[in-house]
mmCIF file of C-alpha atoms in Angstrom:
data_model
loop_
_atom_site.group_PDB
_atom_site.id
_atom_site.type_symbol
_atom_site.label_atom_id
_atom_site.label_comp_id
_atom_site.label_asym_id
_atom_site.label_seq_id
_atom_site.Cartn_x
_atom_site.Cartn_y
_atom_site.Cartn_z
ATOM 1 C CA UNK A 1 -5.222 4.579 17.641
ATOM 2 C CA UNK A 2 -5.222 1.568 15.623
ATOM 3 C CA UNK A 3 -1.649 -0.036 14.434
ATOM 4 C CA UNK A 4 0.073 -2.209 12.150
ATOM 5 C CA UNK A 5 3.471 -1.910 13.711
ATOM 6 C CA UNK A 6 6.613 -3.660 11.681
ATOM 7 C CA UNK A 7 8.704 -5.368 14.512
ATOM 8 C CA UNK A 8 11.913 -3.438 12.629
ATOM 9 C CA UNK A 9 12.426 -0.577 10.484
ATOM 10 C CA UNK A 10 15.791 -1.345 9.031
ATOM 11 C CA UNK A 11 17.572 -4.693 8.574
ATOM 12 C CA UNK A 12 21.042 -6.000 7.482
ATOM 13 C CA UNK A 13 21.125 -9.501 6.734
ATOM 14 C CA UNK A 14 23.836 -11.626 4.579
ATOM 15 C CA UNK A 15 23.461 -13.899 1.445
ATOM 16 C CA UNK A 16 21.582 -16.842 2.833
ATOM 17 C CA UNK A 17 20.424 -15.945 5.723
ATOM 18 C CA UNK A 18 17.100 -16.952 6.626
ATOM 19 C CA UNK A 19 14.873 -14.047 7.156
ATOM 20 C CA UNK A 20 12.118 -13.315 8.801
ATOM 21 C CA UNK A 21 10.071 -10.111 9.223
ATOM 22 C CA UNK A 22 6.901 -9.651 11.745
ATOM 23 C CA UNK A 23 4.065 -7.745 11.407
ATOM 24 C CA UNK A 24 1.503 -7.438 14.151
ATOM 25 C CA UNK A 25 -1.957 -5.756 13.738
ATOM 26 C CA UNK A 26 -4.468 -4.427 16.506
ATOM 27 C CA UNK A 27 -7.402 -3.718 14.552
ATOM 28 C CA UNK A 28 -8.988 -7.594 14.819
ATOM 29 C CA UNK A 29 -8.856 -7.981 11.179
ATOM 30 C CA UNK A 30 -9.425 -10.686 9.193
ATOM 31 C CA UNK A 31 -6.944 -9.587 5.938
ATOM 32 C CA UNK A 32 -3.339 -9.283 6.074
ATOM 33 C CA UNK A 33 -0.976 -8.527 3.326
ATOM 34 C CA UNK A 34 2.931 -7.994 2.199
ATOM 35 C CA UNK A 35 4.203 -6.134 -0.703
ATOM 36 C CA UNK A 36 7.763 -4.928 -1.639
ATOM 37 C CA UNK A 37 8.568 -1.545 -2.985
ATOM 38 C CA UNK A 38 11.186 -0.794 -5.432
ATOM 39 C CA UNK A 39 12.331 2.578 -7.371
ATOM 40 C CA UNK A 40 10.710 2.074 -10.796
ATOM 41 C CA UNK A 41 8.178 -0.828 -9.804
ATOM 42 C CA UNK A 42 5.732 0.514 -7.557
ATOM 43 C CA UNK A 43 4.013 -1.917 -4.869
ATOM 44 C CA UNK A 44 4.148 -5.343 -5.608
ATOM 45 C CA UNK A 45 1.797 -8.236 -3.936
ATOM 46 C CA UNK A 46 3.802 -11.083 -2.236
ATOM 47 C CA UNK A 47 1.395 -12.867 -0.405
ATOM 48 C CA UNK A 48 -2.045 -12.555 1.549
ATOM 49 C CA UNK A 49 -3.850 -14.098 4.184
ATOM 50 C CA UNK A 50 -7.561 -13.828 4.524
ATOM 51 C CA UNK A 51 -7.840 -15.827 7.450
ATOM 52 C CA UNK A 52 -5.477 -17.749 10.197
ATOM 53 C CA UNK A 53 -3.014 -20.583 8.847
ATOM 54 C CA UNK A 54 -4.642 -19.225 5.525
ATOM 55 C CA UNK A 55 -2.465 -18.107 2.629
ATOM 56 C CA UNK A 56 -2.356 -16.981 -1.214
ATOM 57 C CA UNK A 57 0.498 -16.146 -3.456
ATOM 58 C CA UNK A 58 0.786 -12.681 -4.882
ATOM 59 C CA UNK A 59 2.389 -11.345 -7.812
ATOM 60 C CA UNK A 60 5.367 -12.044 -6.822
ATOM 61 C CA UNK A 61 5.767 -14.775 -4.376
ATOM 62 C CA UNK A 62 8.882 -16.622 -5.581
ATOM 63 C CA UNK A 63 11.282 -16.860 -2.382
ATOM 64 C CA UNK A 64 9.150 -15.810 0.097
ATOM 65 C CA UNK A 65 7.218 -18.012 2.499
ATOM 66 C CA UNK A 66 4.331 -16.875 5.106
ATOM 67 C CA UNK A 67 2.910 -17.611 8.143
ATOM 68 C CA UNK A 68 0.134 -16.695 9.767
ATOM 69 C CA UNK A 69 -0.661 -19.025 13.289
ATOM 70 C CA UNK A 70 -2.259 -15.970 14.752
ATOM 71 C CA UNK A 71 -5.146 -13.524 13.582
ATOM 72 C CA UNK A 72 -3.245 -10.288 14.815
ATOM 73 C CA UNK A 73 0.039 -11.600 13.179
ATOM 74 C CA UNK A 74 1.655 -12.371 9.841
ATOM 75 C CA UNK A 75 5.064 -12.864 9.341
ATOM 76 C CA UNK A 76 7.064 -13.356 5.619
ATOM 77 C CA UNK A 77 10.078 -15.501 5.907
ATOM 78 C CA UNK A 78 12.855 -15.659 3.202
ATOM 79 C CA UNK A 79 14.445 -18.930 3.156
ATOM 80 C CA UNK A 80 17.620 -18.143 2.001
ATOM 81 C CA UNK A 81 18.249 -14.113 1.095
ATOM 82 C CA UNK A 82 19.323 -13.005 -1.989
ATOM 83 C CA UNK A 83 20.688 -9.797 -2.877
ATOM 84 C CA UNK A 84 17.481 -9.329 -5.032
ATOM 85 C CA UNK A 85 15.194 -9.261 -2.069
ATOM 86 C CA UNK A 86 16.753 -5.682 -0.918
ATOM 87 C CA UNK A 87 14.139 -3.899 -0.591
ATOM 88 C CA UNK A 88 11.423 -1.964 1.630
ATOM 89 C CA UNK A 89 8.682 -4.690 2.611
ATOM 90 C CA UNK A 90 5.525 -3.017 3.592
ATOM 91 C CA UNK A 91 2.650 -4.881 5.812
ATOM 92 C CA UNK A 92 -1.070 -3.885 5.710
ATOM 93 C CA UNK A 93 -4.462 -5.213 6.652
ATOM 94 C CA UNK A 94 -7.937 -4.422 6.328
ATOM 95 C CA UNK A 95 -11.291 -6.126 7.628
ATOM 96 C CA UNK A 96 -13.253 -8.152 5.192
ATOM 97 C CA UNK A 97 -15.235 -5.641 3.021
ATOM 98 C CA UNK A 98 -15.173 -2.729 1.380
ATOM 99 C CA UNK A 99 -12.564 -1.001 4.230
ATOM 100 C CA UNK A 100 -9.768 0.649 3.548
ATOM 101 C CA UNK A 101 -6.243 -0.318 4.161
ATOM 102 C CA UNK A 102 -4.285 0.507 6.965
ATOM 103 C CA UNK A 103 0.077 0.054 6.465
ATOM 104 C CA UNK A 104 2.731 -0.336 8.706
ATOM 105 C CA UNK A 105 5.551 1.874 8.629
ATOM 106 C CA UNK A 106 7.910 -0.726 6.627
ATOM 107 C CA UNK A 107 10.941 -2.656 7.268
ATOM 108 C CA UNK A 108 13.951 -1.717 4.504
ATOM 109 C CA UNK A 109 16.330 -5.019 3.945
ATOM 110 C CA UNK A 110 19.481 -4.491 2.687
ATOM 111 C CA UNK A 111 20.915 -8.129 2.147
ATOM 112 C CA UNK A 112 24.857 -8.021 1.294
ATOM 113 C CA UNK B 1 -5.747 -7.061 -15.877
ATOM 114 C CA UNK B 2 -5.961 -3.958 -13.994
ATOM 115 C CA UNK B 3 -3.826 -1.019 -14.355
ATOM 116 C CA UNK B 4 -3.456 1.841 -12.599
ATOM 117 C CA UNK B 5 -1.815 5.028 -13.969
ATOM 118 C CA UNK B 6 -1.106 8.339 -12.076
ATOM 119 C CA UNK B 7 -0.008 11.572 -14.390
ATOM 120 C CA UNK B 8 2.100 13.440 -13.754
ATOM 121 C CA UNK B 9 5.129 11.132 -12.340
ATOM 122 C CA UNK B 10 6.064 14.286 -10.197
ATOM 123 C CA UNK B 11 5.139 17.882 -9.431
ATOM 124 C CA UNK B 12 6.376 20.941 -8.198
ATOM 125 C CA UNK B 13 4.536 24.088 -7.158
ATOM 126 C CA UNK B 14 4.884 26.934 -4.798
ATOM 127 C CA UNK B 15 3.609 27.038 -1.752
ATOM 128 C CA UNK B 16 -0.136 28.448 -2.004
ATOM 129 C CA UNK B 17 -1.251 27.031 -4.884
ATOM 130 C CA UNK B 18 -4.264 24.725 -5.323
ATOM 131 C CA UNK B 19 -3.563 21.381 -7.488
ATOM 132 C CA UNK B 20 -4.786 18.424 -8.544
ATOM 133 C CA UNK B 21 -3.157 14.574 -8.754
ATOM 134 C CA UNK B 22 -5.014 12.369 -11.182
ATOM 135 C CA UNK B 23 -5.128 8.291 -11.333
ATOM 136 C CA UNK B 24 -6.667 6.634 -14.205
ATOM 137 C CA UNK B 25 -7.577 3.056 -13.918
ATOM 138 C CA UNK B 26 -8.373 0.619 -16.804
ATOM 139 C CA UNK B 27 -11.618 -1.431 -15.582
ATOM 140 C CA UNK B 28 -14.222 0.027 -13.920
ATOM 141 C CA UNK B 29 -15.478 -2.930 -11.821
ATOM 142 C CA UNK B 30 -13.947 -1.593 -8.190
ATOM 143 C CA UNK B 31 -14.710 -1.721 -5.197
ATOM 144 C CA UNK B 32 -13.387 1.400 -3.812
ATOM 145 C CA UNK B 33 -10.396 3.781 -4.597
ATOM 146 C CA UNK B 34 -7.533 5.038 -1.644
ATOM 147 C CA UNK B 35 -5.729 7.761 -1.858
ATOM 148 C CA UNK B 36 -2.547 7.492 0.325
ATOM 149 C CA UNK B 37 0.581 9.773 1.188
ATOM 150 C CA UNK B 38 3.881 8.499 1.003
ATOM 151 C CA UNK B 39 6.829 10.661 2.858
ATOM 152 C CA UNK B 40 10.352 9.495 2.036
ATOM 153 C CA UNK B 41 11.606 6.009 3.905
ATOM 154 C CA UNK B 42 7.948 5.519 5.588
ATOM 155 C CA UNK B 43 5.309 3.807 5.139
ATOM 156 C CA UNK B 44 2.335 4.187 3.347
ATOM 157 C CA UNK B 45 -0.683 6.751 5.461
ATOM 158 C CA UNK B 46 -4.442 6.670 4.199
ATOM 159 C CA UNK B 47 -5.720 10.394 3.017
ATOM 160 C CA UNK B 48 -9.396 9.492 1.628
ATOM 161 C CA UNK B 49 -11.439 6.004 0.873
ATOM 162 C CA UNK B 50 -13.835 6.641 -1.677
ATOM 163 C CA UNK B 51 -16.216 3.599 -1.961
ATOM 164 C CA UNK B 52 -17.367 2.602 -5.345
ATOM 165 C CA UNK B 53 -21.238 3.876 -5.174
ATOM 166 C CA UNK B 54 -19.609 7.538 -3.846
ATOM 167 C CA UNK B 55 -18.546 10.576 -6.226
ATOM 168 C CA UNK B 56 -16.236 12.489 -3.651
ATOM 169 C CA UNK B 57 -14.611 12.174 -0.350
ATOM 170 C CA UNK B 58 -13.079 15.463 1.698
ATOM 171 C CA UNK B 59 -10.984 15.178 4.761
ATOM 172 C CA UNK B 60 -9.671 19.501 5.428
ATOM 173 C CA UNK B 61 -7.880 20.486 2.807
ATOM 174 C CA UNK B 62 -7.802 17.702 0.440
ATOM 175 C CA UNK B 63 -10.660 16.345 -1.637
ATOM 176 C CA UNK B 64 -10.997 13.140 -3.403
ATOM 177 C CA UNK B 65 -13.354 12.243 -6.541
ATOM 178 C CA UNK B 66 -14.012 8.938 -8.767
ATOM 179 C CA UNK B 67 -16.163 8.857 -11.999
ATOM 180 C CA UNK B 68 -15.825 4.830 -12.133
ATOM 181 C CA UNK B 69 -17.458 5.039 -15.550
ATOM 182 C CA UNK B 70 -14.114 6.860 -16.975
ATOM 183 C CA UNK B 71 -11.929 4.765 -14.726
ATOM 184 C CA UNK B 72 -11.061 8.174 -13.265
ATOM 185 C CA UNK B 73 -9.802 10.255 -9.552
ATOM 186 C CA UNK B 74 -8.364 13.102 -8.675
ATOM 187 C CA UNK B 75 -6.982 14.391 -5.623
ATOM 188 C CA UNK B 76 -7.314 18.203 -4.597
ATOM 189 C CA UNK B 77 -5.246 19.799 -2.477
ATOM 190 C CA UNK B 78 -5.641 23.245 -1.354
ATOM 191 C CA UNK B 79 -3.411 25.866 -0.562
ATOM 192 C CA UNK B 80 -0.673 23.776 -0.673
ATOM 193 C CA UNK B 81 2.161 23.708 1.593
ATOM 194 C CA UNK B 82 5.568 23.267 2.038
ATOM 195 C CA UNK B 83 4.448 19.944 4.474
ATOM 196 C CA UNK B 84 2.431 18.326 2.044
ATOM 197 C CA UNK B 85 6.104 17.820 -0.258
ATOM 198 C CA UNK B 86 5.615 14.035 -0.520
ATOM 199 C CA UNK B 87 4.693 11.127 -2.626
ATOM 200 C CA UNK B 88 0.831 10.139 -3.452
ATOM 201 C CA UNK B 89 -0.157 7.151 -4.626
ATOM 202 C CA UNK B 90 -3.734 6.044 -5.623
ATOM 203 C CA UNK B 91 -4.925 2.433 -5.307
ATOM 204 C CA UNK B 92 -7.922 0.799 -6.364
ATOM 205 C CA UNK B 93 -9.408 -2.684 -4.726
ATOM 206 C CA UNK B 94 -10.565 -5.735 -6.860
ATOM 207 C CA UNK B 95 -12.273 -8.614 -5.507
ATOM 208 C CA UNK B 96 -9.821 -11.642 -5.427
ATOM 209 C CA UNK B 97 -11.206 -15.201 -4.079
ATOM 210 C CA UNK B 98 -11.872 -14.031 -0.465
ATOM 211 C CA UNK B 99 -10.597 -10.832 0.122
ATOM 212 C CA UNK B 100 -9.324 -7.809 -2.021
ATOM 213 C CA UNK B 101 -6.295 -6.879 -3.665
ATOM 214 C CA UNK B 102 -4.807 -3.094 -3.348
ATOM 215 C CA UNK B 103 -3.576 -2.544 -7.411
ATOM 216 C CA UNK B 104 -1.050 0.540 -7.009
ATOM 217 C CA UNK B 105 -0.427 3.543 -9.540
ATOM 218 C CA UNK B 106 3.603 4.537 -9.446
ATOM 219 C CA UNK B 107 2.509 8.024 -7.409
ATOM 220 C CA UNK B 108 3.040 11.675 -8.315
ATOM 221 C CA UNK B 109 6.023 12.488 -6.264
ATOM 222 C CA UNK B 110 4.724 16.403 -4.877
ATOM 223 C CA UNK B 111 7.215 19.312 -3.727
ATOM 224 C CA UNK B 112 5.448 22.575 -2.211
ATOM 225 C CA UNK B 113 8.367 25.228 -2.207
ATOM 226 C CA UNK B 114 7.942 27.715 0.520
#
């Protein structure tokens, strides 16, 4: 069964902190993505990555940073947390196309 | 810019009962439309893809259509039950430089009472 597995599914992490959350995919595809989900505002973009060491902002990309140094792996990185960023972050990819998108099962940050 | 609408913001119904979720998008040029289910503290799980040249998708008791000309789906779901309590959200994918962006309605939170 194909994946996008979030390395965790709840995280507590302290005013500036750096912060980093994986997300691994087995499906071979080319597009990744991260949003955030809040009560009230829905899914919001962060960043993408259509390719490896590729990147594009989002909606929303203020205080995040990405990487992507493998295909099957993106990771979002915030420099220095901020009680703002609590939140659930939600990874998904899809192939270049017209697929669908597949999510992982989230990682909810709570920074204090 | 693109936005995606789903009425009504939640729903409740007894268990039984056939309903329908609708999504209403504001410009037609899409390249598909994904209905996905939402159960509290998850992640996000695909129900139906419906690509943009296709009128309906069905996948047991659920059933997906898109009239792109209205900038309009709806999701079906037959005799509903108490499992199917959850949120649904619709999405619909624009082309963006080199791949495609997901644009997200807020989702019709659904509770089946048994």
């Amino acid at each position: 069964d194909v994946k996008v597995t979030q390395s965790s599914r709840y995280l507590v992490k302290r005013t500036g902190e750096k912060v980093f959350l994986e997300c691994v995919q087995d499906m071979d595809h080319e597009n990744m993505f991260w949003y955030r989900q809040d009560p009230g505002l829905g899914l919001r973009l962060i960043y993408f990555s259509y390719d490896v060491k590729m990147k594009e902002k989002g909606d929303i990309p203020e205080g995040y940073s990405v990487s992507r140094e493998k295909k099957e792996r993106f990771s979002l990185i915030l420099e220095s947390a901020s009680t703002n960023q609590t939140s659930m972050y939600l990874c998904a990819s899809n192939e270049a196309g017209i697929d669908g998108y597949t999510f992982g099962s989230g990682t909810r940050l709570t920074v204090v | 810019k693109q936005e995606v609408t789903q009425i009504p913001a939640a729903l409740s119904v007894p268990e039984g009962e056939n309903l329908v979720l609708n999504c209403s998008f504001t410009d037609s040029a899409i390249y598909n439309l994904q209905w996905f289910r939402q159960d509290p503290g998850k992640g996000l799980t695909s129900l139906l893809l419906i690509q943009s040249s296709q009128r309906e998708q069905t996948s047991g008791r659920l059933n997906a259509s898109l009239d792109k000309s209205s900038g309009r789906s709806t999701l079906y779901i037959a005799a509903s039950q108490p499992g199917d309590s959850a949120t649904y959200l619709c999405a619909v994918r624009q082309w963006t430089g080199n791949t495609g962006k997901l644009i997200f309605g807020q989702g019709t939170t659904l509770q089946v009472k048994p």
